[in-house]
C-alpha positions as protocol buffer text, in pm:
chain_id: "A"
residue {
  index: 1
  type: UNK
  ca { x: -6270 y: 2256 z: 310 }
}
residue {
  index: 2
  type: UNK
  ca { x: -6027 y: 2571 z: 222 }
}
residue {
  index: 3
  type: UNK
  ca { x: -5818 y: 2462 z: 559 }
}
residue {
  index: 4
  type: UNK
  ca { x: -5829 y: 2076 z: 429 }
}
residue {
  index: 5
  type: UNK
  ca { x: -5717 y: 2222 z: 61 }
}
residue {
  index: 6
  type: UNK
  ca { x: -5414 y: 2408 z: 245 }
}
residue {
  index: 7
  type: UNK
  ca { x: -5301 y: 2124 z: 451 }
}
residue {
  index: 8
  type: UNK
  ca { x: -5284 y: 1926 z: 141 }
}
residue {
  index: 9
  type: UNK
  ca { x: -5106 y: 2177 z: -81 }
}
residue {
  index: 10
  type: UNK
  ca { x: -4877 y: 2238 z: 198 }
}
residue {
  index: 11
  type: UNK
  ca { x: -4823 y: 1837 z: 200 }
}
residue {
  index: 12
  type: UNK
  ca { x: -4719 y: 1827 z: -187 }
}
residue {
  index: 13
  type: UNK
  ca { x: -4514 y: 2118 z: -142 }
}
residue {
  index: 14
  type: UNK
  ca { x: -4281 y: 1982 z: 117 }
}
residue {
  index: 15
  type: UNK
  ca { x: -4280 y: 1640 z: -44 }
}
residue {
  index: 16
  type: UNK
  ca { x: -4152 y: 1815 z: -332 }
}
residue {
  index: 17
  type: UNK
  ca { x: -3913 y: 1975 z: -174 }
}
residue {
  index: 18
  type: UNK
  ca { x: -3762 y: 1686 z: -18 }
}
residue {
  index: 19
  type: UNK
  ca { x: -3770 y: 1489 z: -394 }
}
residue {
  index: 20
  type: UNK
  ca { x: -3613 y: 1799 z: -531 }
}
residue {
  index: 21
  type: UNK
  ca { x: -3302 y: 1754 z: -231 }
}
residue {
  index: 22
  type: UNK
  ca { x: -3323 y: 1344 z: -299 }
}
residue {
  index: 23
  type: UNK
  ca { x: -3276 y: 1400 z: -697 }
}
residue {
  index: 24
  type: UNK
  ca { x: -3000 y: 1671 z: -618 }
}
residue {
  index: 25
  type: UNK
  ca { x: -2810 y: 1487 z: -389 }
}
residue {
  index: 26
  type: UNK
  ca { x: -2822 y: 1193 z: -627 }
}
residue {
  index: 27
  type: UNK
  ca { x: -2693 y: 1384 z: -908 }
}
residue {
  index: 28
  type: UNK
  ca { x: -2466 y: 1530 z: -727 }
}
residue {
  index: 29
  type: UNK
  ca { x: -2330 y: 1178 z: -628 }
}
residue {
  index: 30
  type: UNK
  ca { x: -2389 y: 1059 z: -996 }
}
residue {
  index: 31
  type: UNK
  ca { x: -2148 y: 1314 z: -1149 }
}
residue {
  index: 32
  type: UNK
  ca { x: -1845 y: 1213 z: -883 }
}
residue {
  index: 33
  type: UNK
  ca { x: -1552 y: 1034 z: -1091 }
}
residue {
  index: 34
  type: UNK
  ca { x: -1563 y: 696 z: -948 }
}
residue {
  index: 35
  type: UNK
  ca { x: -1195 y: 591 z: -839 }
}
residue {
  index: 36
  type: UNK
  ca { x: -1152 y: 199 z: -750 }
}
residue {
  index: 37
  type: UNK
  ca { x: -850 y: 138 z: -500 }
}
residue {
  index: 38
  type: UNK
  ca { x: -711 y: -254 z: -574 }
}
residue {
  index: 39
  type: UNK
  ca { x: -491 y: -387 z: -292 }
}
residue {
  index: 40
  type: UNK
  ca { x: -424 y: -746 z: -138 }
}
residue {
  index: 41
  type: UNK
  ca { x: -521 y: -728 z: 192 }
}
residue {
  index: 42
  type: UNK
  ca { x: -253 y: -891 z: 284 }
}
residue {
  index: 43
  type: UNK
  ca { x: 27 y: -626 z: 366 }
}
residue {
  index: 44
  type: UNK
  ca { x: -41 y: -563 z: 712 }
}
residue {
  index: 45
  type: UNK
  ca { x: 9 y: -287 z: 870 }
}
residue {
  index: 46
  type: UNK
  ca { x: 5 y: -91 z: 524 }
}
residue {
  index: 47
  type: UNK
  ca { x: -337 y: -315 z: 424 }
}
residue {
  index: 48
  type: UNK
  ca { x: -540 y: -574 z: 538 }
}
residue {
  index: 49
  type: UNK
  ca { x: -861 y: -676 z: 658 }
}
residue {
  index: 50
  type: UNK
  ca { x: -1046 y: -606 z: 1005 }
}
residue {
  index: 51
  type: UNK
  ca { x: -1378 y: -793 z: 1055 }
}
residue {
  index: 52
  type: UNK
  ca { x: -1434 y: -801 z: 691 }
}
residue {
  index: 53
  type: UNK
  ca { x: -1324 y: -412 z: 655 }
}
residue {
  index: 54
  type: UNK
  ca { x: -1065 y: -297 z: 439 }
}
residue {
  index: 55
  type: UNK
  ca { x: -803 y: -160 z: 742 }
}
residue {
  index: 56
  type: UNK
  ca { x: -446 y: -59 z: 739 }
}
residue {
  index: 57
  type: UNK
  ca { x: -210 y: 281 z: 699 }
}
residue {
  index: 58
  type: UNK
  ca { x: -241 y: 289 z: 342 }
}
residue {
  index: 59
  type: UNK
  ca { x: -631 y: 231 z: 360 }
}
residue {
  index: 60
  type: UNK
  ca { x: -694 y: 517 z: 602 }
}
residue {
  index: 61
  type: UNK
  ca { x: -448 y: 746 z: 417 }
}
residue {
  index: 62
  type: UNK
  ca { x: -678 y: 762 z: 103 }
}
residue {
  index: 63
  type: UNK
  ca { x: -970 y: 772 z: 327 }
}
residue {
  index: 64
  type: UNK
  ca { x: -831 y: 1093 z: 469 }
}
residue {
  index: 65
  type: UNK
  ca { x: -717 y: 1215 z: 110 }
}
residue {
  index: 66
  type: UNK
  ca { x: -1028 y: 1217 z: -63 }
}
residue {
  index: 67
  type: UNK
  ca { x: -1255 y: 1308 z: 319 }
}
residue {
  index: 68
  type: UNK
  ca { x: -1543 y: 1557 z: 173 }
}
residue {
  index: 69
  type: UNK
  ca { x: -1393 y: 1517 z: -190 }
}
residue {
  index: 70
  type: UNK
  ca { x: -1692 y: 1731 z: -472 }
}
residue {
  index: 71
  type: UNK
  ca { x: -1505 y: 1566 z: -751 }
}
residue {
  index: 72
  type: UNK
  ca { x: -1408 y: 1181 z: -663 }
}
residue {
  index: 73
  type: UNK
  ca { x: -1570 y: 877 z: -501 }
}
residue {
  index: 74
  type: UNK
  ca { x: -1367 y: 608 z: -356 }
}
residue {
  index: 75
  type: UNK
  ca { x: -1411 y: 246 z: -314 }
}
residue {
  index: 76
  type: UNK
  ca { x: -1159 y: -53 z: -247 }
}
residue {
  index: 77
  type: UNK
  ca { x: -1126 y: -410 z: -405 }
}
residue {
  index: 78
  type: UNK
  ca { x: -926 y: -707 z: -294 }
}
residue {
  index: 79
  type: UNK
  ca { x: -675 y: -882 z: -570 }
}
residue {
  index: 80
  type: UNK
  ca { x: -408 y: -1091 z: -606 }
}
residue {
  index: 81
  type: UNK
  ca { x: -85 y: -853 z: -604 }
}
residue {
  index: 82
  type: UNK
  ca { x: 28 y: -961 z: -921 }
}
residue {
  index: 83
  type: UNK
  ca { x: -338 y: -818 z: -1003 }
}
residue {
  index: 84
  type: UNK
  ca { x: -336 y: -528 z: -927 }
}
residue {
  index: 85
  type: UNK
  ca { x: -139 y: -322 z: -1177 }
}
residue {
  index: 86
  type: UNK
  ca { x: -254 y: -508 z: -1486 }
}
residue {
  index: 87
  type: UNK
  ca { x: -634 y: -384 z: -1367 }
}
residue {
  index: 88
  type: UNK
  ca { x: -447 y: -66 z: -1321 }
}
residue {
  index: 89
  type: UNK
  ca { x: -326 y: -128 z: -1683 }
}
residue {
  index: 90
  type: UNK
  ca { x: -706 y: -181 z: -1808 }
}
residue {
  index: 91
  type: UNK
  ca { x: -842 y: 85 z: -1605 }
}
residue {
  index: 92
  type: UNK
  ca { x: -1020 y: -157 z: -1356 }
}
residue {
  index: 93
  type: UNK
  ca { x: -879 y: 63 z: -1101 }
}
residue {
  index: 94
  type: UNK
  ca { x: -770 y: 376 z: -1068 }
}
residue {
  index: 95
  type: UNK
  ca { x: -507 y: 352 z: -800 }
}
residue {
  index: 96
  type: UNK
  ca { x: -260 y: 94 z: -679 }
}
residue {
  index: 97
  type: UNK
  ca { x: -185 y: 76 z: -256 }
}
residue {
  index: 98
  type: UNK
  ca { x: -14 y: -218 z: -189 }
}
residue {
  index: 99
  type: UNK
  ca { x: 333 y: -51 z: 29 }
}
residue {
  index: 100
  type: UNK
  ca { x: 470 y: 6 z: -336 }
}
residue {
  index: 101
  type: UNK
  ca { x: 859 y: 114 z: -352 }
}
residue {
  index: 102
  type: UNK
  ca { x: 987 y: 280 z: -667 }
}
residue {
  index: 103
  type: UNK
  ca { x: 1170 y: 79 z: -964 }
}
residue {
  index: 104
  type: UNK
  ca { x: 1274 y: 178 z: -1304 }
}
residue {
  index: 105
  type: UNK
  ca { x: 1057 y: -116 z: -1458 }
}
residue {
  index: 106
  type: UNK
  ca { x: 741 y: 72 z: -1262 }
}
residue {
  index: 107
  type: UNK
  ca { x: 855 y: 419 z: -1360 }
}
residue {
  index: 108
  type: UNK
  ca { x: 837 y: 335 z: -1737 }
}
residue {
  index: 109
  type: UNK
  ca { x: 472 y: 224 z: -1704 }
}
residue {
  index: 110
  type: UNK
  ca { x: 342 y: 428 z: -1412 }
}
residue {
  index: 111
  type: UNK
  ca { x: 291 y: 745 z: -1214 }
}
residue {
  index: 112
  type: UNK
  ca { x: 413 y: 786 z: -851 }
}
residue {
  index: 113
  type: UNK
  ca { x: 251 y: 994 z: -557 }
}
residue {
  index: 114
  type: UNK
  ca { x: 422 y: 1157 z: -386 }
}
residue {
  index: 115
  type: UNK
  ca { x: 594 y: 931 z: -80 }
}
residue {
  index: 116
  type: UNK
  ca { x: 363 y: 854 z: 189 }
}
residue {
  index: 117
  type: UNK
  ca { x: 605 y: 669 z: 409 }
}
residue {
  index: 118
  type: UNK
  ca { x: 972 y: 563 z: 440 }
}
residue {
  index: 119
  type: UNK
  ca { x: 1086 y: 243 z: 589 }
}
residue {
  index: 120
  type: UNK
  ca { x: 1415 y: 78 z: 549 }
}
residue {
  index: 121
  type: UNK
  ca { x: 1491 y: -290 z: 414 }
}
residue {
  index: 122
  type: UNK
  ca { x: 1498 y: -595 z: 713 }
}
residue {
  index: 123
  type: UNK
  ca { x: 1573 y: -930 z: 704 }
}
residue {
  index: 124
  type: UNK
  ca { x: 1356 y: -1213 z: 933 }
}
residue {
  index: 125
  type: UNK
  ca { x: 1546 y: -1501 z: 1019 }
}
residue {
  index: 126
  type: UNK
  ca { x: 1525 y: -1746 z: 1313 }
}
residue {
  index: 127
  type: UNK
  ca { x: 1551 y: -1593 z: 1649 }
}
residue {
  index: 128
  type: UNK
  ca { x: 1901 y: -1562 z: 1749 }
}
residue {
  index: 129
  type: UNK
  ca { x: 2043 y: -1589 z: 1424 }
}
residue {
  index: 130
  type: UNK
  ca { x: 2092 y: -1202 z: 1270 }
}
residue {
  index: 131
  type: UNK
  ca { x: 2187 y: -1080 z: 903 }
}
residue {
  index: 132
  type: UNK
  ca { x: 2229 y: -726 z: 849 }
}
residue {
  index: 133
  type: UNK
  ca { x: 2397 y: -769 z: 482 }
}
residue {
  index: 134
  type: UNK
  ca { x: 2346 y: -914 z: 203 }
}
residue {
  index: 135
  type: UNK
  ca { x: 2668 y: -1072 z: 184 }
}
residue {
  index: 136
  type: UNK
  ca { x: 2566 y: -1262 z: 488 }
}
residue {
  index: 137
  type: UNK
  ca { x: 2271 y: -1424 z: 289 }
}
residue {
  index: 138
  type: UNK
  ca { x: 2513 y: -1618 z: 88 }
}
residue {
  index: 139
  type: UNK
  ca { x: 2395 y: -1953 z: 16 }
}
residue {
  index: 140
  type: UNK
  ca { x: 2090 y: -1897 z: 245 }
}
residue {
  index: 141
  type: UNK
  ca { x: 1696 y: -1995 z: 130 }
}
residue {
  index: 142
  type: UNK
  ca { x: 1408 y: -1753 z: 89 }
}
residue {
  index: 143
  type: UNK
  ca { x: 1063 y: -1690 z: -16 }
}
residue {
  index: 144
  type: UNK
  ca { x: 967 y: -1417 z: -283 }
}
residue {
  index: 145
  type: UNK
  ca { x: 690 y: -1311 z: -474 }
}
residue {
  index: 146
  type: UNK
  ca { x: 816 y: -1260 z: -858 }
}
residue {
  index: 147
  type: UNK
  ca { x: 839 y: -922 z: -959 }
}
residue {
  index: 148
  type: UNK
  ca { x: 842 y: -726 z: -621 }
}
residue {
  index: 149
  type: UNK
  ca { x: 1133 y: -484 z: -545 }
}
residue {
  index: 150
  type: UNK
  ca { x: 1252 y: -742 z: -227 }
}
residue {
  index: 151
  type: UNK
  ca { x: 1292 y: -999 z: -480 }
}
residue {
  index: 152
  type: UNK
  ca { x: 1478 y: -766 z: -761 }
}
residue {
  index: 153
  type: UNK
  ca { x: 1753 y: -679 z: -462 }
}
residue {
  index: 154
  type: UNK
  ca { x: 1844 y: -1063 z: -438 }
}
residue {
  index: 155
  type: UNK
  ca { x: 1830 y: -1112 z: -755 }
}
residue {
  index: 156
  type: UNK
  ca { x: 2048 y: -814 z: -880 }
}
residue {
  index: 157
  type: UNK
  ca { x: 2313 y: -962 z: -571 }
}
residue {
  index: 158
  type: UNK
  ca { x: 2309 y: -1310 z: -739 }
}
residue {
  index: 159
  type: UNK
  ca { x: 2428 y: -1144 z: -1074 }
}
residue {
  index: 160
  type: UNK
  ca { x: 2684 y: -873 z: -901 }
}
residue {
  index: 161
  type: UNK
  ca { x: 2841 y: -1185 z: -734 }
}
residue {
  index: 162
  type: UNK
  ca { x: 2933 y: -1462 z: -953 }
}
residue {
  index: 163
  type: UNK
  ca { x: 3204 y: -1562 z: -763 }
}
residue {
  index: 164
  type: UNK
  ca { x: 2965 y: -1625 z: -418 }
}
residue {
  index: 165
  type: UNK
  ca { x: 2697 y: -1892 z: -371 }
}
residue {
  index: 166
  type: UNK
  ca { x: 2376 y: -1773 z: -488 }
}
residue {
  index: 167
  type: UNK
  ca { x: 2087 y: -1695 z: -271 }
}
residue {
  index: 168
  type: UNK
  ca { x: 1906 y: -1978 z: -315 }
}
residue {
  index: 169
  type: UNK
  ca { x: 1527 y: -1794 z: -444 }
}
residue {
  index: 170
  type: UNK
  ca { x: 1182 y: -1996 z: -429 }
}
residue {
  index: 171
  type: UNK
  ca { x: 911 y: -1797 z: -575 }
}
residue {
  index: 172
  type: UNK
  ca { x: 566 y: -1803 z: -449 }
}
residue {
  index: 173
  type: UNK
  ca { x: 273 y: -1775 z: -589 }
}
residue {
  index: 174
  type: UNK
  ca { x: 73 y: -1443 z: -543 }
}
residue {
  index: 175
  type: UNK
  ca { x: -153 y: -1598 z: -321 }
}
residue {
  index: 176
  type: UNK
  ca { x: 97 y: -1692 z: -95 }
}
residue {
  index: 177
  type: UNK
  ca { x: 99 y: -1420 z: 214 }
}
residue {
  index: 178
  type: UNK
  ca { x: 363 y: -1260 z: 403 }
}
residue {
  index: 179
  type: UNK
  ca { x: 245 y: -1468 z: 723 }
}
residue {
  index: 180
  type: UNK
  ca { x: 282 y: -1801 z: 527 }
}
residue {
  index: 181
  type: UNK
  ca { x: 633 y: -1695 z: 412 }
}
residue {
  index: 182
  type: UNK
  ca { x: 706 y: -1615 z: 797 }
}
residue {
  index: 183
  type: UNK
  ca { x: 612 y: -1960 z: 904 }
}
residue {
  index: 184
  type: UNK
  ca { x: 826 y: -2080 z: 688 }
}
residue {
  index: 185
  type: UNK
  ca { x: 1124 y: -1961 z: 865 }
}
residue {
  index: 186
  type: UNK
  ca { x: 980 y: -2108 z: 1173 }
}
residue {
  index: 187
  type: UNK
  ca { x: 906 y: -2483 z: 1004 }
}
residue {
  index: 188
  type: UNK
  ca { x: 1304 y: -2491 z: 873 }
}
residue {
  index: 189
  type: UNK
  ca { x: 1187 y: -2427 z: 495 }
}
residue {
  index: 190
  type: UNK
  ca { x: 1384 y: -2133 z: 434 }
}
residue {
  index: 191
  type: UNK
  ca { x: 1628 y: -1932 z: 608 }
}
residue {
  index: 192
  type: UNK
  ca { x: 1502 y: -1555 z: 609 }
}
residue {
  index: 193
  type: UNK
  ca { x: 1296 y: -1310 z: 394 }
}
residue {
  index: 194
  type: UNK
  ca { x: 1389 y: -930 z: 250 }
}
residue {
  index: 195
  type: UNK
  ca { x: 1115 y: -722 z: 356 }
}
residue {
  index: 196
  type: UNK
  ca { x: 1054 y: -404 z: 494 }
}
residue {
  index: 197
  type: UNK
  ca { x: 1121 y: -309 z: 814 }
}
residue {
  index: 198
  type: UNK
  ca { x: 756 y: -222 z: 911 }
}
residue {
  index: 199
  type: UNK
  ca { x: 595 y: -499 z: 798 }
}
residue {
  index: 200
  type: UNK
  ca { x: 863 y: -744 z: 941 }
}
residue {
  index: 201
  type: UNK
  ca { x: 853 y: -579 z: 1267 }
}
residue {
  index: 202
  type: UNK
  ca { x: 429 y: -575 z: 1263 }
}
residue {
  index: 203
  type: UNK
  ca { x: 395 y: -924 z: 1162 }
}
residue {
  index: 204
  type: UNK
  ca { x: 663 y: -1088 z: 1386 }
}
residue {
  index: 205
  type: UNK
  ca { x: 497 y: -892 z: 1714 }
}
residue {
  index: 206
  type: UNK
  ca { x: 115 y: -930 z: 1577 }
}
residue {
  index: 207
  type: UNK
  ca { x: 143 y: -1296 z: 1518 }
}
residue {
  index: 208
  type: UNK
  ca { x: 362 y: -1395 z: 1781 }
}
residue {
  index: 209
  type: UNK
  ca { x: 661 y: -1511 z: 1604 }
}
residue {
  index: 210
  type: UNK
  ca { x: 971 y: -1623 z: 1744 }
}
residue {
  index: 211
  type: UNK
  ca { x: 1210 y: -1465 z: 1485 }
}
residue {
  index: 212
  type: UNK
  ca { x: 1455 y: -1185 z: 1485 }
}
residue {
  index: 213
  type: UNK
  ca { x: 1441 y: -891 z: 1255 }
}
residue {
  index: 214
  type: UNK
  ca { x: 1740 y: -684 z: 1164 }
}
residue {
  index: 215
  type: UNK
  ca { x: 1777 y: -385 z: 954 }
}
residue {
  index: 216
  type: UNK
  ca { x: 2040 y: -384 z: 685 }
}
residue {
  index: 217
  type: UNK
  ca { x: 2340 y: -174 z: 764 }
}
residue {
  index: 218
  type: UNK
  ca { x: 2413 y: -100 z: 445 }
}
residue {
  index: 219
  type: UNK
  ca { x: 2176 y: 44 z: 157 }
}
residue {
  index: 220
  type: UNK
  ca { x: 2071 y: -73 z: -173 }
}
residue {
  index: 221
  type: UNK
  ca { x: 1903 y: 70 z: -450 }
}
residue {
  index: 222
  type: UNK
  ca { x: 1832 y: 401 z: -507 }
}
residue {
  index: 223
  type: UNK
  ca { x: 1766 y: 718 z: -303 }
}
residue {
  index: 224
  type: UNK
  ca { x: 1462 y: 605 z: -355 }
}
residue {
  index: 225
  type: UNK
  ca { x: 1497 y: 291 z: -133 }
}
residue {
  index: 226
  type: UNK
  ca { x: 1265 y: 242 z: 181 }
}
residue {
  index: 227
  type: UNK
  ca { x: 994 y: 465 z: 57 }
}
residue {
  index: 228
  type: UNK
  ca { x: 627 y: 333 z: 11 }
}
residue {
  index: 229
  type: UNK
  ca { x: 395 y: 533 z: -303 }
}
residue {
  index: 230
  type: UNK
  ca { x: 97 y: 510 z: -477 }
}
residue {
  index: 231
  type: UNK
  ca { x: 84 y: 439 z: -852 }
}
residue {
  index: 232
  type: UNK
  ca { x: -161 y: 561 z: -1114 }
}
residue {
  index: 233
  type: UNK
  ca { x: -193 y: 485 z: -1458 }
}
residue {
  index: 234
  type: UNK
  ca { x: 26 y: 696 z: -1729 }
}
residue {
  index: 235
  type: UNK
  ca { x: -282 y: 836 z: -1855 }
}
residue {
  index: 236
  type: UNK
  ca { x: -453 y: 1242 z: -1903 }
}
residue {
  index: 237
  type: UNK
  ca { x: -675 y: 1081 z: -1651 }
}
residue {
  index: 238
  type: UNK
  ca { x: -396 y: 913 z: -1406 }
}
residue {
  index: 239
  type: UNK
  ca { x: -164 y: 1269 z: -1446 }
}
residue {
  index: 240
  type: UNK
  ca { x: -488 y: 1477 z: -1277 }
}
residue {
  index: 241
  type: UNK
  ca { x: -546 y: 1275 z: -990 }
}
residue {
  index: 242
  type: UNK
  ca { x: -150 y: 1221 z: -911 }
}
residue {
  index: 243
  type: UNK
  ca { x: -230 y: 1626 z: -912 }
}
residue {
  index: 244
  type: UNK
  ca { x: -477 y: 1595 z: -682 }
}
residue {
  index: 245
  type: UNK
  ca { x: -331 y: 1329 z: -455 }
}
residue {
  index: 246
  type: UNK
  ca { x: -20 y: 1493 z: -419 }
}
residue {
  index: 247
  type: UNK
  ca { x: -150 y: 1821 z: -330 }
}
residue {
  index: 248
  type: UNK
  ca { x: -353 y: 1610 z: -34 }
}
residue {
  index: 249
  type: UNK
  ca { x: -30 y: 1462 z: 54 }
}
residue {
  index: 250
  type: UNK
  ca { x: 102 y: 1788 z: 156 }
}
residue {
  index: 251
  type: UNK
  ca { x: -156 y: 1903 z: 346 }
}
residue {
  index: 252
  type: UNK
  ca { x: -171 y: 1566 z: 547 }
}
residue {
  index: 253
  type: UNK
  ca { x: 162 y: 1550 z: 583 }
}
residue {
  index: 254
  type: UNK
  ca { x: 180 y: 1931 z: 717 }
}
residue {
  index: 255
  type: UNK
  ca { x: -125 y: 1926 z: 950 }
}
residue {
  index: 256
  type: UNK
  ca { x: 29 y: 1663 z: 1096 }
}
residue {
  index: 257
  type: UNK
  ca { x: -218 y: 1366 z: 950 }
}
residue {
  index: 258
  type: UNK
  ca { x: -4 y: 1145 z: 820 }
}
residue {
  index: 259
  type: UNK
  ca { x: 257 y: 1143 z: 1129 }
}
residue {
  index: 260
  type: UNK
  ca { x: -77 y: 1075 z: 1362 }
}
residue {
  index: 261
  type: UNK
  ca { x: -172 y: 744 z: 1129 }
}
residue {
  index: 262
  type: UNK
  ca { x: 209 y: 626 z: 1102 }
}
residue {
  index: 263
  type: UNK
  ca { x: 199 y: 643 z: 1490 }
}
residue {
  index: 264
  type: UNK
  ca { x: -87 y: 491 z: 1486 }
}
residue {
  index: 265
  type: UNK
  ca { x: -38 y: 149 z: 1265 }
}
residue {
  index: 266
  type: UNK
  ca { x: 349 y: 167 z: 1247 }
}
residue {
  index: 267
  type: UNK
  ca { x: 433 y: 262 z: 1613 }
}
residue {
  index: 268
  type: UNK
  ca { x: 657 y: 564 z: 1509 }
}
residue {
  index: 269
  type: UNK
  ca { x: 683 y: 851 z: 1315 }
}
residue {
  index: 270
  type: UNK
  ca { x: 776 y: 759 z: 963 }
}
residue {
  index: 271
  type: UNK
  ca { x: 689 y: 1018 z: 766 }
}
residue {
  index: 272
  type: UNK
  ca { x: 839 y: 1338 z: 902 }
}
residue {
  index: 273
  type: UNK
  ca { x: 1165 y: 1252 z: 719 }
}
residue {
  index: 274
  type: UNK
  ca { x: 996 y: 1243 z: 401 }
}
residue {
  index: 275
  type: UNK
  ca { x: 1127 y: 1547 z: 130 }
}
């Protein structure tokens, strides 16, 4: 009877041990700030999806900032772009990865990381026909989607040059993906698209396009041009984790992280040049 007693005893202590580690670990995981990620999807290599997984450079760069974080949690969602920062804007999410370049209109309204990569502007056109200016785009068609920096550079040209034919712009709707805007280079529809030089290279060799990409020779914009960041809101709340992210940043970037994950999706090192 005593040994039947013990055994028993014994049984409720150990099952209240392990309730005691369940309820711990679950507060533990309760008190974790909860930071939502919004992206397209759509930006491959940066982001995009892999059998229904969220994939991409800029995906497995947060992964690897906030790895064995005590103080966030991290999830992703999938939005429009023109989504993203107006659920930034109401606090739906947290953070904003969607190969984002700097602009003053941004930096009113928004916190930057730290840079995470640098690319350089290209231009897709038909294969065997190159541009490498902007000059040269004179009077030629594209596809843009309003408000992103690629669409901002033709756009400033158009006014600097009065005296030229304007790039003729067509914008797209939000929904409308870089691959779509590709094949329309292919079907005759327009004659090239402004768009980074990673992407343009990834897409045209991913998907099997017959197009040519060429960098531009000369620059435009700011210092600032080519390099990809994460935005936060201008908030107490956005200010400590741009803290925290940057600090990650430089640890990644100096243990040699980030250079391993550029090689990875981009094919190069693109983030050894960064300041």
């Amino acid at each position: 009877m005593k040994k039947k007693l013990l055994a028993t005893l014994g049984l409720i202590g150990l099952a209240s041990l392990f309730l005691v580690a369940c309820s711990s670990q679950s507060s533990s995981s309760s008190t974790k700030t909860k930071i939502t990620v919004a992206t397209d999807s759509d930006t491959a290599p940066f982001t995009y999806k892999k059998d229904g997984e969220f994939a991409g450079y800029d995906i497995d760069v947060l992964k690897k900032i906030f790895e064995d974080s005590d103080e966030y949690e991290l999830s992703f969602v999938t939005t429009a772009f023109d989504s993203i920062l107006t659920g930034v804007d109401a606090d739906r999410y947290q953070i904003a990865a969607n190969d984002f370049n700097y602009n003053a209109e941004r930096a009113e309204k928004y916190l930057f990381s730290d840079p995470i990569s640098k690319s350089n502007y290209a231009i897709t056109s038909k294969e065997g026909t190159s541009y490498d200016s902007l000059d040269q785009l004179s009077g030629k068609k594209t596809e843009v989607i309003s408000g992103s920096n690629y669409a901002q550079v033709l756009e400033e040209w158009n006014k600097a040059n009065p005296d030229k034919d304007p790039i003729q712009i067509n914008y797209a709707s939000s929904s409308t993906g870089l691959t779509t805007r590709v094949q329309h280079i292919e079907n005759g529809s327009i004659d090239f698209i402004l768009y980074d030089a990673i992407s343009s290279q990834y897409i045209v060799k991913d998907q099997g396009f017959n197009l040519t990409v060429t960098a531009l020779k000369t620059s435009v914009g700011s210092d600032k041009d080519g390099l990809e960041y994460l935005l936060f809101a201008d908030t107490e709340d956005g200010k400590e984790l741009q803290s925290f992210v940057n600090k990650r940043i430089k640890e990644l970037k100096e243990d040699g992280s980030l250079a391993k994950l550029s090689e990875e999706y981009f094919g190069g090192d693109f983030v050894s040049s960064l300041d």
